[in-house]
């Protein structure tokens, strides 16, 4: 991982922060991009990585940050499109605004991060890793927009893997089950929801962010050199039944 320049969106907290730490420990140059400036700067200081303000739902913002990384570091090897927001609305509860917001961050954001990086990844024969979800592989109650966006990420991953295979740029996604991050704290405070989650997870617990981050590092490494177009569940067995 040394000499690799890694850009992680949504790196201020949760899975992104843990992933930043894992790459940094292995000697990579890590840049995190996030809309949460205060938390992002705090994380960057704590981990000794770089922070840049970036709104992944905005093409210009995302492209600007990617270009600035290449300008400053001369290359880009790994892009991790990880920024995301949740939604617990059913089709009847969900407003049109909510649908658009989830699509903008969780699906458009993945496309923007990938599209901005492609010219640079072709130079380095680098790779893209998208954070999808088990909710991109299966449906559940109260996740209409999130299910749709993450399902989009899963098939986007397959599609772009085909587009870029000829350039030796690999594109994969990780599909986490429930992970102990700020994203799920509110939902997990509801006992019924928590019991549903734990009941659906054969390992009987949520994941620690590190358990997802380690798979990110593997996918970016040469050890995963024959993997592209894959959507890897890291889910305690959720999608096995
Ligand atoms: P998190 O809330 O800790 O991290 C998400 C980060 O994305 C935050 O730092 C947030 O500020 C940032 N973000 C939100 N909107 C953004 C935007 N427009 N531009 C840039 N950054 C933005 O949650 P997490 O669980 O670490 O989530 C990371 C990814 O993992 C998300 O894509 C999420 O959907 C996915 N995921 C999480 C779980 C889980 O159970 N926690 C399960 C499956 C998938």
CSV table of C-alpha atoms and ligand atoms in Angstrom, one decimal, residues 10 12-16 34-36 54-57 82-85 105 131-133 146 150 176-179 181-184, ligand 1:
chain,number,residue,atom,x,y,z
A,10,UNK,CA,-17.3,10.2,3.8
A,12,UNK,CA,-14.8,11.7,8.7
A,13,UNK,CA,-16.6,9.0,10.7
A,14,UNK,CA,-17.6,5.3,10.7
A,15,UNK,CA,-16.4,3.0,8.0
A,16,UNK,CA,-14.6,5.7,6.1
A,34,UNK,CA,-16.6,15.0,3.5
A,35,UNK,CA,-19.3,17.6,3.9
A,36,UNK,CA,-18.7,17.5,7.7
A,54,UNK,CA,-16.3,17.7,-0.6
A,55,UNK,CA,-20.0,17.2,-1.3
A,56,UNK,CA,-20.3,14.0,-3.4
A,57,UNK,CA,-23.8,15.0,-4.5
A,82,UNK,CA,-18.0,5.6,0.7
A,83,UNK,CA,-20.1,8.7,1.6
A,84,UNK,CA,-23.7,7.9,2.3
A,85,UNK,CA,-26.8,8.8,4.2
A,105,UNK,CA,-25.7,11.3,-2.2
A,131,UNK,CA,-19.5,1.1,-0.4
A,132,UNK,CA,-22.8,-0.5,-1.3
A,133,UNK,CA,-24.8,-2.4,1.3
A,146,UNK,CA,-31.8,3.4,0.2
A,150,UNK,CA,-27.6,0.8,-3.2
A,176,UNK,CA,-21.8,-4.4,4.6
A,177,UNK,CA,-24.5,-5.6,6.9
A,178,UNK,CA,-25.2,-3.4,10.0
A,179,UNK,CA,-22.1,-1.7,11.3
A,181,UNK,CA,-21.3,3.7,13.2
A,182,UNK,CA,-23.2,7.1,13.7
A,183,UNK,CA,-25.4,6.1,10.7
A,184,UNK,CA,-27.3,3.5,12.5
B,1,LIG,P1,-21.3,7.5,8.9
B,1,LIG,O1,-22.5,8.4,9.0
B,1,LIG,O2,-20.4,7.3,10.0
B,1,LIG,O3,-20.4,8.0,7.6
B,1,LIG,C1,-20.9,8.6,6.5
B,1,LIG,C2,-20.1,9.8,6.1
B,1,LIG,O4,-20.5,10.4,4.9
B,1,LIG,C3,-20.2,10.9,7.2
B,1,LIG,O5,-18.9,11.4,7.5
B,1,LIG,C4,-20.9,12.0,6.5
B,1,LIG,O6,-20.6,13.3,6.9
B,1,LIG,C5,-20.5,11.8,5.0
B,1,LIG,N1,-21.4,12.4,4.0
B,1,LIG,C6,-22.8,12.4,4.0
B,1,LIG,N2,-23.2,13.1,3.0
B,1,LIG,C7,-22.1,13.5,2.3
B,1,LIG,C8,-21.9,14.2,1.1
B,1,LIG,N3,-23.0,14.7,0.4
B,1,LIG,N4,-20.7,14.4,0.6
B,1,LIG,C9,-19.6,13.9,1.3
B,1,LIG,N5,-19.7,13.3,2.5
B,1,LIG,C10,-21.0,13.0,2.9
B,1,LIG,O7,-21.9,6.1,8.4
B,1,LIG,P2,-21.1,4.8,7.9
B,1,LIG,O8,-22.0,3.7,8.4
B,1,LIG,O9,-19.7,4.8,8.1
B,1,LIG,O10,-21.4,4.9,6.3
B,1,LIG,C11,-20.5,4.8,5.3
B,1,LIG,C12,-21.1,4.0,4.1
B,1,LIG,O11,-21.4,2.7,4.5
B,1,LIG,C13,-22.4,4.7,3.6
B,1,LIG,O12,-22.3,4.6,2.2
B,1,LIG,C14,-23.4,3.7,4.1
B,1,LIG,O13,-24.6,3.8,3.3
B,1,LIG,C15,-22.7,2.4,4.1
B,1,LIG,N6,-23.3,1.4,4.9
B,1,LIG,C16,-23.3,1.5,6.2
B,1,LIG,C17,-23.9,0.5,7.0
B,1,LIG,C18,-24.0,0.6,8.5
B,1,LIG,O14,-24.7,-0.2,9.1
B,1,LIG,N7,-23.4,1.5,9.2
B,1,LIG,C19,-24.3,-0.7,6.4
B,1,LIG,C20,-24.2,-0.8,5.0
B,1,LIG,C21,-23.7,0.2,4.3
